[in-house]
Each structure stands twice: as C-alpha cells, then as structure tokens.
PDB file of C-alpha atoms in Angstrom:
ATOM      1  CA  THR A   1     417.471 -22.365 117.771  1.00 49.00           C
ATOM      2  CA  CYS A   2     414.156 -21.915 116.057  1.00 56.00           C
ATOM      3  CA  MET A   3     414.032 -22.621 112.353  1.00 55.00           C
ATOM      4  CA  SER A   4     411.355 -20.872 110.372  1.00 53.00           C
ATOM      5  CA  MET A   5     410.493 -20.928 106.747  1.00 53.00           C
ATOM      6  CA  SER A   6     412.436 -17.779 106.202  1.00 53.00           C
ATOM      7  CA  SER A   7     415.687 -19.406 107.253  1.00 55.00           C
ATOM      8  CA  LEU A   8     415.156 -22.395 104.956  1.00 55.00           C
ATOM      9  CA  ARG A   9     414.538 -20.357 101.780  1.00 55.00           C
ATOM     10  CA  PRO A  10     416.789 -17.783 100.215  1.00 55.00           C
ATOM     11  CA  ARG A  11     415.715 -14.322 100.856  1.00 56.00           C
ATOM     12  CA  VAL A  12     414.196 -12.868  97.712  1.00 53.00           C
ATOM     13  CA  HIS A  13     412.930  -9.346  98.144  1.00 51.00           C
ATOM     14  CA  VAL A  14     410.270  -9.314  95.452  1.00 50.00           C
ATOM     15  CA  HIS A  15     407.904  -7.256  97.592  1.00 52.00           C
ATOM     16  CA  ILE A  16     408.050  -6.222 101.222  1.00 58.00           C
ATOM     17  CA  ARG A  17     404.842  -8.066 102.040  1.00 73.00           C
ATOM     18  CA  ILE A  18     406.318 -11.454 100.995  1.00 75.00           C
ATOM     19  CA  HIS A  19     409.270 -10.848 103.330  1.00 75.00           C
ATOM     20  CA  ASP A  20     406.903  -9.998 106.213  1.00 79.00           C
ATOM     21  CA  ALA A  21     404.839 -13.187 105.402  1.00 77.00           C
ATOM     22  CA  TYR A  22     407.970 -15.398 105.619  1.00 77.00           C
ATOM     23  CA  ASP A  23     408.861 -13.877 109.049  1.00 78.00           C
ATOM     24  CA  ALA A  24     405.352 -14.359 110.308  1.00 79.00           C
ATOM     25  CA  LEU A  25     405.478 -18.184 109.861  1.00 79.00           C
ATOM     26  CA  PRO A  26     405.617 -20.210 113.019  1.00 82.00           C
ATOM     27  CA  CYS A  27     408.679 -22.076 114.222  1.00 81.00           C
ATOM     28  CA  PHE A  28     409.228 -25.569 112.936  1.00 79.00           C
ATOM     29  CA  HIS A  29     410.638 -26.899 116.209  1.00 84.00           C
ATOM     30  CA  VAL A  30     413.057 -29.096 114.241  1.00 84.00           C
ATOM     31  CA  GLN A  31     415.195 -29.899 117.293  1.00 86.00           C
ATOM     32  CA  THR A  32     412.156 -31.145 119.201  1.00 86.00           C
ATOM     33  CA  LEU A  33     410.251 -33.007 116.516  1.00 86.00           C
ATOM     34  CA  TRP A  34     412.926 -34.487 114.214  1.00 89.00           C
ATOM     35  CA  PHE A  35     412.514 -38.136 115.580  1.00 92.00           C
ATOM     36  CA  GLN A  36     408.750 -38.147 115.519  1.00 89.00           C
ATOM     37  CA  GLY A  37     408.713 -36.590 112.081  1.00 88.00           C
ATOM     38  CA  SER A  38     411.201 -39.107 110.803  1.00 93.00           C
ATOM     39  CA  VAL A  39     409.340 -42.087 112.158  1.00 93.00           C
ATOM     40  CA  PHE A  40     405.984 -41.005 110.752  1.00 91.00           C
ATOM     41  CA  GLY A  41     407.613 -40.081 107.414  1.00 92.00           C
ATOM     42  CA  ILE A  42     409.030 -43.591 107.229  1.00 95.00           C
ATOM     43  CA  LEU A  43     405.675 -45.142 108.093  1.00 92.00           C
ATOM     44  CA  TRP A  44     403.916 -42.871 105.467  1.00 91.00           C
ATOM     45  CA  ASN A  45     406.340 -44.134 102.830  1.00 95.00           C
ATOM     46  CA  LEU A  46     405.939 -47.784 103.823  1.00 94.00           C
ATOM     47  CA  GLY A  47     402.134 -47.258 103.428  1.00 90.00           C
ATOM     48  CA  ASN A  48     402.627 -45.780 100.055  1.00 91.00           C
ATOM     49  CA  ILE A  49     404.815 -48.799  98.988  1.00 94.00           C
ATOM     50  CA  ALA A  50     402.171 -51.188 100.401  1.00 91.00           C
ATOM     51  CA  SER A  51     399.389 -49.413  98.529  1.00 91.00           C
ATOM     52  CA  MET A  52     401.366 -49.747  95.180  1.00 92.00           C
ATOM     53  CA  VAL A  53     401.966 -53.441  95.862  1.00 93.00           C
ATOM     54  CA  SER A  54     398.372 -54.104  96.684  1.00 88.00           C
ATOM     55  CA  VAL A  55     397.215 -52.374  93.428  1.00 89.00           C
ATOM     56  CA  GLN A  56     399.719 -54.342  91.354  1.00 92.00           C
ATOM     57  CA  THR A  57     398.851 -57.602  93.085  1.00 89.00           C
ATOM     58  CA  LEU A  58     395.049 -57.317  93.371  1.00 83.00           C
ATOM     59  CA  GLY A  59     394.263 -55.081  90.410  1.00 84.00           C
ATOM     60  CA  GLU A  60     393.216 -51.479  90.303  1.00 83.00           C
ATOM     61  CA  GLY A  61     389.561 -52.028  91.287  1.00 79.00           C
ATOM     62  CA  ILE A  62     390.261 -54.087  94.447  1.00 81.00           C
ATOM     63  CA  GLY A  63     393.631 -52.785  95.395  1.00 84.00           C
ATOM     64  CA  TYR A  64     392.650 -49.192  95.273  1.00 84.00           C
ATOM     65  CA  SER A  65     389.482 -49.765  97.219  1.00 82.00           C
ATOM     66  CA  VAL A  66     391.485 -51.514  99.873  1.00 82.00           C
ATOM     67  CA  THR A  67     393.980 -48.755 100.069  1.00 85.00           C
ATOM     68  CA  GLN A  68     391.216 -46.194 100.534  1.00 83.00           C
ATOM     69  CA  ALA A  69     390.240 -48.010 103.687  1.00 85.00           C
ATOM     70  CA  ASN A  70     392.895 -45.848 105.294  1.00 85.00           C
ATOM     71  CA  MET A  71     390.210 -43.198 105.671  1.00 88.00           C
ATOM     72  CA  LEU A  72     388.485 -45.489 108.105  1.00 92.00           C
ATOM     73  CA  VAL A  73     391.627 -45.850 110.220  1.00 89.00           C
ATOM     74  CA  GLY A  74     392.150 -42.038 110.153  1.00 90.00           C
ATOM     75  CA  GLY A  75     388.441 -41.587 111.122  1.00 93.00           C
ATOM     76  CA  MET A  76     388.705 -43.834 114.014  1.00 93.00           C
ATOM     77  CA  TRP A  77     391.804 -42.108 115.280  1.00 90.00           C
ATOM     78  CA  GLY A  78     389.828 -38.840 115.088  1.00 92.00           C
ATOM     79  CA  ILE A  79     386.831 -40.183 116.898  1.00 94.00           C
ATOM     80  CA  PHE A  80     388.437 -42.253 119.585  1.00 93.00           C
ATOM     81  CA  TYR A  81     391.886 -40.890 120.319  1.00 90.00           C
ATOM     82  CA  PHE A  82     391.602 -37.044 119.372  1.00 89.00           C
ATOM     83  CA  GLN A  83     387.886 -36.917 120.146  1.00 93.00           C
ATOM     84  CA  GLU A  84     387.208 -34.621 117.208  1.00 92.00           C
ATOM     85  CA  VAL A  85     383.585 -35.791 116.932  1.00 93.00           C
ATOM     86  CA  THR A  86     381.439 -35.625 120.106  1.00 92.00           C
ATOM     87  CA  GLN A  87     377.893 -35.685 118.952  1.00 95.00           C
ATOM     88  CA  PHE A  88     376.291 -39.126 118.929  1.00 95.00           C
ATOM     89  CA  ASP A  89     374.323 -38.656 115.633  1.00 96.00           C
ATOM     90  CA  THR A  90     377.442 -37.572 113.782  1.00 95.00           C
ATOM     91  CA  LYS A  91     379.311 -40.701 115.142  1.00 95.00           C
ATOM     92  CA  LEU A  92     376.355 -42.899 114.048  1.00 96.00           C
ATOM     93  CA  LYS A  93     376.444 -41.328 110.577  1.00 96.00           C
ATOM     94  CA  TRP A  94     380.175 -41.987 110.290  1.00 95.00           C
ATOM     95  CA  PHE A  95     379.945 -45.614 111.444  1.00 96.00           C
ATOM     96  CA  SER A  96     377.128 -46.188 109.036  1.00 97.00           C
ATOM     97  CA  ALA A  97     379.223 -44.880 106.158  1.00 95.00           C
ATOM     98  CA  ALA A  98     382.107 -46.972 107.397  1.00 94.00           C
ATOM     99  CA  LEU A  99     379.940 -50.070 107.397  1.00 95.00           C
ATOM    100  CA  ILE A 100     378.918 -49.335 103.849  1.00 94.00           C
ATOM    101  CA  THR A 101     382.531 -48.846 102.880  1.00 89.00           C
ATOM    102  CA  ILE A 102     383.660 -52.153 104.483  1.00 90.00           C
ATOM    103  CA  THR A 103     380.778 -53.999 102.832  1.00 92.00           C
ATOM    104  CA  GLY A 104     381.794 -52.583  99.438  1.00 86.00           C
ATOM    105  CA  ILE A 105     385.443 -53.611 100.070  1.00 82.00           C
ATOM    106  CA  ILE A 106     384.461 -57.179 100.955  1.00 84.00           C
ATOM    107  CA  LEU A 107     382.114 -57.435  97.923  1.00 85.00           C
ATOM    108  CA  LEU A 108     384.946 -56.197  95.688  1.00 79.00           C
ATOM    109  CA  SER A 109     387.494 -58.639  97.281  1.00 76.00           C
ATOM    110  CA  ASN A 110     385.208 -61.537  96.275  1.00 78.00           C
ATOM    111  CA  GLU A 111     385.435 -60.533  92.716  1.00 73.00           C
ATOM    112  CA  HIS A 112     389.233 -61.194  92.707  1.00 62.00           C
ATOM    113  CA  GLU A 113     390.288 -64.420  90.935  1.00 60.00           C
TER     114      GLU A 113
END
C-alpha cells in the first residue's frame, strides 16, 4: 500500500548503510496524491512551455525577466496563503523588493520593439 523509494529502485547492497537509508525514506502516498501530483506536473510543464515561448517571442532580455516574475507569485502564495512570513518588517522588505522587480520588468518591456 505504501510505496517508498526502496520499492522503486532495484536493491543494490553496496553497503549496509545505503540499504538502511533507503528503508528510512518516508512513504510517497502515491495512491492518495497521484491526481494532485499529475495536475500540478501538467501546470508546471505548461509554465515551462510558456516561458520558452515568451523568450522566443520577446527576446532573451525581456522574456527571461518576465518569466522570473514567477518568484513574485510564489512569494505571494507564501505570504498570504501559507503565512510563512509573519513579521511586518519582513513583509515590507519583500513588497519593496517586489515593487523594484515589477518596475524593472515594466522598464524592460518598454524596450521591446
């Protein structure tokens, strides 16, 4: 029922500690998480395709800058949904850096012909 790393790889007994390390790995919960993992894997690949298209269309300087804006989206998820950052001054620093990043992206996008 529980698939661990040791059941996915062939058992090679190079040293007893490697075998113990494989058995100590946590369960993957494949039966529970296959759907969510598949959906997010598809979304991840669509994002990769979109980043390649944006770099080809807009050029490397602008397209790469726009694709790096994904850090802003991830940061907002961490701040608002997962509440990983609780201190006000840390949030203020993050939003200041995000504003500088967005300003740079906008300035770079004006350079595109």
